[in-house]
C-alpha positions as a Python dict, from the first residue, in 0.01 Angstrom:
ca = {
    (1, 'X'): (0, 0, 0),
    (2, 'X'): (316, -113, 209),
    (3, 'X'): (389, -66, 539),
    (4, 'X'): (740, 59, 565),
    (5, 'X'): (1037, -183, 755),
    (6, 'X'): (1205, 22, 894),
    (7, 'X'): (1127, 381, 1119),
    (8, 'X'): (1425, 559, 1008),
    (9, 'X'): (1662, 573, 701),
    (10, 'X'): (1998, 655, 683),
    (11, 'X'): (2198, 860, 429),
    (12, 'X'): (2541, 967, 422),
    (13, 'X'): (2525, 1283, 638),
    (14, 'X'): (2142, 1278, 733),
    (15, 'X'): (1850, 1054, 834),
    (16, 'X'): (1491, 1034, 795),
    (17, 'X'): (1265, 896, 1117),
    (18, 'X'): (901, 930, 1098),
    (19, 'X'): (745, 1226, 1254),
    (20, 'X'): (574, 1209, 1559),
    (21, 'X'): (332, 1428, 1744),
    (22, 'X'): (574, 1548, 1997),
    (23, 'X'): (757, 1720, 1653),
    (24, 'X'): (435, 1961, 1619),
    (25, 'X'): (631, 2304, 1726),
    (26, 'X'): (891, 2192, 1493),
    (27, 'X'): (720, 2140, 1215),
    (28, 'X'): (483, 2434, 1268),
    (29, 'X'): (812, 2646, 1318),
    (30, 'X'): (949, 2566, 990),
    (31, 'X'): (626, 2612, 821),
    (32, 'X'): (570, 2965, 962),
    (33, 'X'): (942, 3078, 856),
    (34, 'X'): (917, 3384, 574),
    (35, 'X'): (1252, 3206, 472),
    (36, 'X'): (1119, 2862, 440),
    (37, 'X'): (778, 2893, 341),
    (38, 'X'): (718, 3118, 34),
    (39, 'X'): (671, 2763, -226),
    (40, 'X'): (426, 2588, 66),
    (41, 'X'): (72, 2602, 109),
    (42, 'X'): (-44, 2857, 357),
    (43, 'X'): (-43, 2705, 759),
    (44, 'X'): (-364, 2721, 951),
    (45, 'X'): (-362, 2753, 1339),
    (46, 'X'): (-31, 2686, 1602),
    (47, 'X'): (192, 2425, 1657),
    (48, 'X'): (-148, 2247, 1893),
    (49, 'X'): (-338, 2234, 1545),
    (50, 'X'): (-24, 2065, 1401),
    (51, 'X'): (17, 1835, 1700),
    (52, 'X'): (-378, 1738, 1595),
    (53, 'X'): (-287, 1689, 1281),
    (54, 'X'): (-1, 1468, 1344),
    (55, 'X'): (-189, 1238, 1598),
    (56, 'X'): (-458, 1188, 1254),
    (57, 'X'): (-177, 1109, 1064),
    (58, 'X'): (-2, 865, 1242),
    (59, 'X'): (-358, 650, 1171),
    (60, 'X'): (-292, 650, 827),
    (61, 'X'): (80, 598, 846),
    (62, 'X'): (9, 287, 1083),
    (63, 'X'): (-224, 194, 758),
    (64, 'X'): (65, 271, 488),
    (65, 'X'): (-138, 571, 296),
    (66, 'X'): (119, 791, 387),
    (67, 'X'): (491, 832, 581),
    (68, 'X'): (608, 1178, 716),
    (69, 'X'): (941, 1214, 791),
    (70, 'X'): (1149, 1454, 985),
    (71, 'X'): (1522, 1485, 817),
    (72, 'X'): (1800, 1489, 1100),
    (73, 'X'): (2143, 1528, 1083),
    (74, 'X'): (2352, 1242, 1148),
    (75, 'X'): (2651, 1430, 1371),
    (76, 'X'): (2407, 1534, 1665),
    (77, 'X'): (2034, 1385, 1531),
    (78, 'X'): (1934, 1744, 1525),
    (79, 'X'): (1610, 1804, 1306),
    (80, 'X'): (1639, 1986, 996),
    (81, 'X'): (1393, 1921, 810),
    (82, 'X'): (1050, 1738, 650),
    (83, 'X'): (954, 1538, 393),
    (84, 'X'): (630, 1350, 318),
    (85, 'X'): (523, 1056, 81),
    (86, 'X'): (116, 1095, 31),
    (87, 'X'): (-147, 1062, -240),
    (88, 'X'): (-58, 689, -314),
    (89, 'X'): (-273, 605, -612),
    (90, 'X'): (-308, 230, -647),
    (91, 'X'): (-419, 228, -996),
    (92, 'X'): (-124, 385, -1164),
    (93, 'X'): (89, 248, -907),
    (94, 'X'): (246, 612, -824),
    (95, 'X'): (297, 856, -483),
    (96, 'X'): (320, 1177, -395),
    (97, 'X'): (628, 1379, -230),
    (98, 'X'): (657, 1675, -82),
    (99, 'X'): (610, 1923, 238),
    (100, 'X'): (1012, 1905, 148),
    (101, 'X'): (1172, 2147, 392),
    (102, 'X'): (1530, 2193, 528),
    (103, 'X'): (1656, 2476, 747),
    (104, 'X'): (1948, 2627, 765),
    (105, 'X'): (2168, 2417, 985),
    (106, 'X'): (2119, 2146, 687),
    (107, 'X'): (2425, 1940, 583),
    (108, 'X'): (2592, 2058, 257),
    (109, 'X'): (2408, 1745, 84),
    (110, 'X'): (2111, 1734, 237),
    (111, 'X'): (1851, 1762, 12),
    (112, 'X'): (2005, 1532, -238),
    (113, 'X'): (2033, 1306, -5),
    (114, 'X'): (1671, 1313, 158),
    (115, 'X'): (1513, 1272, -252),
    (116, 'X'): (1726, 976, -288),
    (117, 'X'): (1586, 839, 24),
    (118, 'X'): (1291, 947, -60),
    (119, 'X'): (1312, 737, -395),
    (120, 'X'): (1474, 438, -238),
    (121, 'X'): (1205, 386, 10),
    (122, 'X'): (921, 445, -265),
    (123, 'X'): (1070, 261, -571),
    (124, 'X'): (1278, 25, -438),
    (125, 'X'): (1089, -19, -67),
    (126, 'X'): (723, 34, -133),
    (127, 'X'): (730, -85, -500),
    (128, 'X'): (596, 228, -694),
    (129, 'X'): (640, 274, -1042),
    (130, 'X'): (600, 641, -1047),
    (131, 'X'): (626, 978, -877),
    (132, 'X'): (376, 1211, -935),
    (133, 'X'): (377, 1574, -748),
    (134, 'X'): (413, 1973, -792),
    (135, 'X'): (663, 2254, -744),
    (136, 'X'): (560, 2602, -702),
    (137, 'X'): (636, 2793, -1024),
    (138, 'X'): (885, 3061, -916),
    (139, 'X'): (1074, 2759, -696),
    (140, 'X'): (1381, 2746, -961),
    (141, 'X'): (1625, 2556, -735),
    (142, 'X'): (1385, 2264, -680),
    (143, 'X'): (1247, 2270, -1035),
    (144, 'X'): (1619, 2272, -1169),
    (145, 'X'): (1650, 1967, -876),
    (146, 'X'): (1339, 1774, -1016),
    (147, 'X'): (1455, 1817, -1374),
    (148, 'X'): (1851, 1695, -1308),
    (149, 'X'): (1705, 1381, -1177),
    (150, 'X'): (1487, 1362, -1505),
    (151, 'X'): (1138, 1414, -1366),
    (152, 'X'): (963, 1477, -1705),
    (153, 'X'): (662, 1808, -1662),
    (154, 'X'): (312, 1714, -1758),
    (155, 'X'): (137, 1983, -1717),
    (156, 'X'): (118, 2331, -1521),
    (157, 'X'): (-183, 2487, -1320),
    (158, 'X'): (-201, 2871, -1216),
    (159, 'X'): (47, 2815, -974),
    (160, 'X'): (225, 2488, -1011),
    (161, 'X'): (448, 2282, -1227),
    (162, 'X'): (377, 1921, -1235),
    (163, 'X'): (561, 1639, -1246),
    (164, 'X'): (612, 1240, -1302),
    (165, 'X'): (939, 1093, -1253),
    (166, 'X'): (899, 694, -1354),
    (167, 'X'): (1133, 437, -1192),
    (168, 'X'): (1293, 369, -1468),
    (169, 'X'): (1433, 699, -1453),
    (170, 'X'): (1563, 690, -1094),
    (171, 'X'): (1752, 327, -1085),
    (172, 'X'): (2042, 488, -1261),
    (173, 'X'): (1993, 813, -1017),
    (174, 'X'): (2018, 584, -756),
    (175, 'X'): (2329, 418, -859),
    (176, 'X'): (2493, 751, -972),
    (177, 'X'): (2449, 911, -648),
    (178, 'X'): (2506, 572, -433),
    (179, 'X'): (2790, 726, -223),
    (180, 'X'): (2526, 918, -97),
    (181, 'X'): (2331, 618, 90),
    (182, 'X'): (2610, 475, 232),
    (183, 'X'): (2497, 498, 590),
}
């Protein structure tokens, strides 16, 4: 896959640099939070075993498998949040997103703005076709979110709804919501 140009991307009221291991107790702090975590896989260990964790990554970042980002705000660069591209899948041309988190000191467009990022990087960036990923049934705001956009469902599991979202369906997100990337 491709290595990324740039280490941080720039919306509106946001950006997104790549996550480092010196963002472990962040990250494990957001993870942890009964208000932030009830659609994310269970966490493992402290905010050492997510430092670990981060220091593996950053290997296969450096190797363009996989980019996680930690969403700032743009007024004081405070973090606010994480997102991650993973599970690139070179045959059908497609990645994964998720580990999409944003605490409360967000900007009022936040999360639109980090998936249109997100999209711009991996479509228009990266050169995927395709999105492929999974929202927590239950998670209603971000499976309203996914469905807006036109992310088409494709199946379900016990505890999931997936997803693929094609390119073709995002360009005219992208230009809809362009006022939105205008760093």
């Amino acid at each position: 896959m491709s290595v990324i140009r740039s280490e941080q991307l720039v919306a509106k009221s946001i950006f997104l640099r790549l996550a480092q291991p010196e963002d472990a107790a962040f990250i494990h702090a957001l993870r942890v939070d009964e208000h932030y975590n009830q659609f994310l896989s269970s966490v493992i260990g402290g905010a050492a075993e997510q430092r670990a964790w981060l220091e593996k990554y950053k290997a296969r970042e450096q190797s363009g498998q996989e980019y996680y980002f930690i969403i700032c705000r743009k007024d004081d660069a405070s973090p606010i949040g994480t997102v991650r591209l993973y599970d690139f899948i070179a045959e059908k041309n497609s990645f994964c997103w998720g580990s999409w988190i944003l605490n409360a000191n967000k900007t009022a467009s936040a999360a639109l703005e980090s998936a249109l990022l997100v999209y711009k990087l991996a479509f228009l960036e990266l050169g995927f076709e395709r999105a492929h990923f999974d929202v927590r049934k239950g998670n209603s705001k971000v499976i309203d979110f996914h469905r807006k956009f036109g992310a088409v469902e494709v199946g379900q599991t016990a505890d999931d709804i997936l997803f693929n979202y094609e390119k073709t369906a995002c360009l005219p997100v992208l230009e809809q919501y362009k006022k939105y990337l205008v760093a």
